[in-house]
């Protein structure tokens, strides 16, 4: 009888655990949109003269803390008047590979106290931006926050800084004639975006590959 009851309780708690544990998905796809601004020779004030940006992303999750993703975005930034140059704008499209770190285990697993429905995160990457018949490497980095709307839907807010390794993003190429390389140019652009994403590619412990 003791053995029967032991087996019964083990099966009960196993079923209970599986009912409350979150199914894990290792991939995420989403869309994002918001505002963007430029910093450089013609503007020194963050969030001034905002333009618009939009895009999408794909992420592969190593675990609940780390992920790697491919991001693509487009939009434009407003360039204020500078000296004898009038007001203009720069259209851009960028593609970036980004590594991301969550400060908390992100998910809805009710059996683990370390798992949180919301988490702040930081990220760093490398990419390329194409703008007005020119191109340059960019170094994206920033901070954000994300919240699980449901088991597979996520809402995010992200602030990204983009270091442009060129000095003509604003159509003002080294106006002072200074001897400075790519690391010393003044051109940056930044994005403040809201995102909605969907988790897929579920982990399957009983499958040969582990995924289905």
mmCIF file with all atom_site columns, N, CA, C and O in Angstrom, residues 21-25 108 148-154 199:
data_model
loop_
_atom_site.group_PDB
_atom_site.id
_atom_site.type_symbol
_atom_site.label_atom_id
_atom_site.label_alt_id
_atom_site.label_comp_id
_atom_site.label_asym_id
_atom_site.label_entity_id
_atom_site.label_seq_id
_atom_site.pdbx_PDB_ins_code
_atom_site.Cartn_x
_atom_site.Cartn_y
_atom_site.Cartn_z
_atom_site.occupancy
_atom_site.B_iso_or_equiv
_atom_site.pdbx_formal_charge
_atom_site.auth_seq_id
_atom_site.auth_comp_id
_atom_site.auth_asym_id
_atom_site.auth_atom_id
_atom_site.pdbx_PDB_model_num
ATOM 1  N N  . UNK A 1 21  ? 3.977  24.716 -14.983 1.00 0.00 ? 21  UNK A N  1
ATOM 2  C CA . UNK A 1 21  ? 5.239  25.151 -15.582 1.00 0.00 ? 21  UNK A CA 1
ATOM 3  C C  . UNK A 1 21  ? 4.991  25.688 -16.970 1.00 0.00 ? 21  UNK A C  1
ATOM 4  O O  . UNK A 1 21  ? 4.083  25.271 -17.671 1.00 0.00 ? 21  UNK A O  1
ATOM 5  N N  . UNK A 1 22  ? 5.796  26.660 -17.361 1.00 0.00 ? 22  UNK A N  1
ATOM 6  C CA . UNK A 1 22  ? 5.650  27.289 -18.660 1.00 0.00 ? 22  UNK A CA 1
ATOM 7  C C  . UNK A 1 22  ? 6.352  26.477 -19.728 1.00 0.00 ? 22  UNK A C  1
ATOM 8  O O  . UNK A 1 22  ? 7.464  26.025 -19.542 1.00 0.00 ? 22  UNK A O  1
ATOM 9  N N  . UNK A 1 23  ? 5.674  26.289 -20.871 1.00 0.00 ? 23  UNK A N  1
ATOM 10 C CA . UNK A 1 23  ? 6.336  25.685 -22.010 1.00 0.00 ? 23  UNK A CA 1
ATOM 11 C C  . UNK A 1 23  ? 7.365  26.669 -22.536 1.00 0.00 ? 23  UNK A C  1
ATOM 12 O O  . UNK A 1 23  ? 7.102  27.863 -22.639 1.00 0.00 ? 23  UNK A O  1
ATOM 13 N N  . UNK A 1 24  ? 8.551  26.178 -22.888 1.00 0.00 ? 24  UNK A N  1
ATOM 14 C CA . UNK A 1 24  ? 9.640  27.055 -23.298 1.00 0.00 ? 24  UNK A CA 1
ATOM 15 C C  . UNK A 1 24  ? 9.740  27.112 -24.809 1.00 0.00 ? 24  UNK A C  1
ATOM 16 O O  . UNK A 1 24  ? 9.707  26.093 -25.482 1.00 0.00 ? 24  UNK A O  1
ATOM 17 N N  . UNK A 1 25  ? 9.872  28.342 -25.320 1.00 0.00 ? 25  UNK A N  1
ATOM 18 C CA . UNK A 1 25  ? 10.058 28.563 -26.753 1.00 0.00 ? 25  UNK A CA 1
ATOM 19 C C  . UNK A 1 25  ? 11.415 29.242 -26.948 1.00 0.00 ? 25  UNK A C  1
ATOM 20 O O  . UNK A 1 25  ? 11.781 30.137 -26.196 1.00 0.00 ? 25  UNK A O  1
ATOM 21 N N  . UNK A 1 108 ? 6.822  32.984 -17.446 1.00 0.00 ? 108 UNK A N  1
ATOM 22 C CA . UNK A 1 108 ? 5.621  32.852 -16.613 1.00 0.00 ? 108 UNK A CA 1
ATOM 23 C C  . UNK A 1 108 ? 5.648  31.585 -15.769 1.00 0.00 ? 108 UNK A C  1
ATOM 24 O O  . UNK A 1 108 ? 4.602  31.099 -15.359 1.00 0.00 ? 108 UNK A O  1
ATOM 25 N N  . UNK A 1 148 ? 5.564  40.218 -20.322 1.00 0.00 ? 148 UNK A N  1
ATOM 26 C CA . UNK A 1 148 ? 4.820  39.134 -20.953 1.00 0.00 ? 148 UNK A CA 1
ATOM 27 C C  . UNK A 1 148 ? 3.323  39.400 -20.864 1.00 0.00 ? 148 UNK A C  1
ATOM 28 O O  . UNK A 1 148 ? 2.731  39.398 -19.781 1.00 0.00 ? 148 UNK A O  1
ATOM 29 N N  . UNK A 1 149 ? 2.695  39.634 -22.006 1.00 0.00 ? 149 UNK A N  1
ATOM 30 C CA . UNK A 1 149 ? 1.249  39.797 -22.058 1.00 0.00 ? 149 UNK A CA 1
ATOM 31 C C  . UNK A 1 149 ? 0.539  38.466 -21.879 1.00 0.00 ? 149 UNK A C  1
ATOM 32 O O  . UNK A 1 149 ? -0.553 38.394 -21.305 1.00 0.00 ? 149 UNK A O  1
ATOM 33 N N  . UNK A 1 150 ? 1.157  37.410 -22.380 1.00 0.00 ? 150 UNK A N  1
ATOM 34 C CA . UNK A 1 150 ? 0.645  36.047 -22.242 1.00 0.00 ? 150 UNK A CA 1
ATOM 35 C C  . UNK A 1 150 ? 1.830  35.109 -22.384 1.00 0.00 ? 150 UNK A C  1
ATOM 36 O O  . UNK A 1 150 ? 2.981  35.547 -22.449 1.00 0.00 ? 150 UNK A O  1
ATOM 37 N N  . UNK A 1 151 ? 1.552  33.815 -22.453 1.00 0.00 ? 151 UNK A N  1
ATOM 38 C CA . UNK A 1 151 ? 2.641  32.839 -22.536 1.00 0.00 ? 151 UNK A CA 1
ATOM 39 C C  . UNK A 1 151 ? 3.533  33.072 -23.748 1.00 0.00 ? 151 UNK A C  1
ATOM 40 O O  . UNK A 1 151 ? 4.738  32.869 -23.685 1.00 0.00 ? 151 UNK A O  1
ATOM 41 N N  . UNK A 1 152 ? 2.954  33.563 -24.858 1.00 0.00 ? 152 UNK A N  1
ATOM 42 C CA . UNK A 1 152 ? 3.732  33.686 -26.089 1.00 0.00 ? 152 UNK A CA 1
ATOM 43 C C  . UNK A 1 152 ? 3.805  35.098 -26.645 1.00 0.00 ? 152 UNK A C  1
ATOM 44 O O  . UNK A 1 152 ? 4.526  35.337 -27.611 1.00 0.00 ? 152 UNK A O  1
ATOM 45 N N  . UNK A 1 153 ? 3.088  36.056 -26.037 1.00 0.00 ? 153 UNK A N  1
ATOM 46 C CA . UNK A 1 153 ? 3.107  37.436 -26.509 1.00 0.00 ? 153 UNK A CA 1
ATOM 47 C C  . UNK A 1 153 ? 3.908  38.316 -25.550 1.00 0.00 ? 153 UNK A C  1
ATOM 48 O O  . UNK A 1 153 ? 3.734  38.239 -24.331 1.00 0.00 ? 153 UNK A O  1
ATOM 49 N N  . UNK A 1 154 ? 4.776  39.177 -26.117 1.00 0.00 ? 154 UNK A N  1
ATOM 50 C CA . UNK A 1 154 ? 5.638  40.041 -25.322 1.00 0.00 ? 154 UNK A CA 1
ATOM 51 C C  . UNK A 1 154 ? 5.508  41.492 -25.784 1.00 0.00 ? 154 UNK A C  1
ATOM 52 O O  . UNK A 1 154 ? 5.422  41.767 -26.992 1.00 0.00 ? 154 UNK A O  1
ATOM 53 N N  . UNK A 1 199 ? 6.448  34.384 -29.408 1.00 0.00 ? 199 UNK A N  1
ATOM 54 C CA . UNK A 1 199 ? 7.365  33.266 -29.197 1.00 0.00 ? 199 UNK A CA 1
ATOM 55 C C  . UNK A 1 199 ? 6.908  32.041 -29.984 1.00 0.00 ? 199 UNK A C  1
ATOM 56 O O  . UNK A 1 199 ? 5.710  31.744 -30.048 1.00 0.00 ? 199 UNK A O  1
#
